Short mmCIF file of C-alpha atoms in Angstrom, two decimals:
data_model
loop_
_atom_site.label_atom_id
_atom_site.label_comp_id
_atom_site.label_asym_id
_atom_site.label_seq_id
_atom_site.Cartn_x
_atom_site.Cartn_y
_atom_site.Cartn_z
CA ALA A 22 9.80 14.12 22.11
CA LYS A 23 12.69 13.33 24.13
CA GLU A 24 14.34 16.73 23.82
CA TYR A 25 10.95 18.24 25.27
CA LEU A 26 10.81 16.28 28.06
CA LYS A 27 13.98 18.52 29.40
CA TYR A 28 11.17 20.82 29.90
CA PHE A 29 7.97 19.21 30.51
CA ARG A 30 6.77 16.65 32.88
CA ASP A 31 5.21 14.67 30.23
CA ILE A 32 4.14 14.77 26.76
CA ARG A 33 0.26 13.86 25.56
CA VAL A 34 -1.75 13.55 22.23
CA SER A 35 -4.84 14.56 24.51
CA HIS A 36 -5.90 15.34 27.88
CA VAL A 37 -9.25 15.31 29.69
CA VAL A 38 -10.13 18.17 32.15
CA ASN A 39 -13.40 18.22 33.73
CA ASP A 40 -15.00 16.08 31.14
CA ALA A 41 -13.63 18.37 27.84
CA ILE A 42 -10.68 16.80 25.91
CA LEU A 43 -7.80 18.89 25.09
CA THR A 44 -5.87 18.79 21.74
CA HIS A 45 -3.75 20.24 19.56
CA ILE A 46 -6.08 19.44 16.64
CA PRO A 47 -9.99 19.00 16.53
CA ILE A 48 -10.83 15.43 17.09
CA HIS A 49 -13.50 13.87 14.77
CA PRO A 50 -16.95 14.06 15.60
CA SER A 51 -18.13 10.71 16.10
CA GLU A 52 -15.50 10.89 19.10
CA LEU A 53 -17.20 13.82 20.63
CA ASP A 54 -19.84 11.82 22.63
CA ARG A 55 -17.42 10.70 25.27
CA PHE A 56 -16.83 14.53 25.94
CA ALA A 57 -18.39 17.75 26.86
CA GLY A 58 -16.37 18.93 24.14
CA ASN A 59 -13.08 19.67 22.63
CA ILE A 60 -10.70 22.38 23.56
CA HIS A 61 -8.27 22.59 20.75
CA GLY A 62 -5.88 24.74 18.70
CA HIS A 63 -4.60 24.41 15.38
CA LEU A 64 -7.17 26.29 13.34
CA HIS A 65 -6.01 29.84 14.19
CA ARG A 66 -8.24 32.03 12.53
CA LYS A 67 -10.88 29.38 11.23
CA THR A 68 -13.43 28.10 13.69
CA ILE A 69 -15.72 24.91 13.35
CA ASN A 70 -19.65 25.59 13.57
CA ASP A 71 -20.29 23.36 16.41
CA VAL A 72 -20.52 24.24 20.01
CA ARG A 73 -18.75 21.18 21.16
CA TYR A 74 -15.57 22.67 19.61
CA LYS A 75 -13.54 25.68 21.17
CA CYS A 76 -10.38 26.68 19.42
CA VAL A 77 -8.30 28.51 21.93
CA SER A 78 -5.55 29.39 19.32
CA VAL A 79 -4.07 32.80 19.95
CA GLU A 80 -5.42 34.66 16.94
CA GLN A 81 -9.38 33.70 18.39
CA SER A 82 -8.41 35.46 21.90
CA ASN A 83 -6.85 38.40 20.24
CA TYR A 84 -3.48 37.35 21.67
CA MET A 85 -4.59 37.32 25.11
CA PRO A 86 -4.63 34.39 27.52
CA VAL A 87 -7.93 32.59 28.33
CA LEU A 88 -8.62 30.53 31.80
CA LEU A 89 -9.09 27.07 31.28
CA ASP A 90 -12.19 26.92 33.56
CA ASP A 91 -13.85 29.82 31.60
CA VAL A 92 -13.29 27.77 28.39
CA ILE A 93 -15.14 24.75 29.82
CA GLU A 94 -17.75 26.92 31.18
CA ASP A 95 -18.54 28.24 27.84
CA ILE A 96 -18.76 24.92 26.28
CA LEU A 97 -21.07 23.68 28.81
CA ASP A 98 -23.11 26.86 28.71
CA LYS A 99 -23.50 26.73 24.80
CA ARG A 100 -24.32 22.84 24.97
CA TRP A 101 -26.95 23.30 27.51
CA ASP A 102 -28.60 26.14 25.43
CA THR A 103 -28.82 24.05 22.56
CA LYS A 104 -29.88 20.93 24.11
CA THR A 105 -32.80 23.42 25.69
CA ILE A 106 -33.86 24.55 22.40
CA ALA A 107 -33.87 21.20 20.89
CA GLU A 108 -36.06 19.72 23.74
CA LYS A 109 -38.54 22.85 23.01
CA LEU A 110 -38.66 22.00 18.97
#
């Protein structure tokens, strides 16, 4: 890790932005109650069938950059839709 500090201000296991937790690997579902969602990589072409997770591996975005604000908005929109549907049942 010390080698990377030449190039980066700090190195973290996770980082919280706008109530979403950013990680390399998906966090355990039991930890998600504290966050709006988990933005992660690691899975490459695979996905998790849960609106609280968003994989941003380059394979998921056709090797194009994605805006963090758009990813967070997508998670929040999907969670809101799911909550609204559940309340109607």
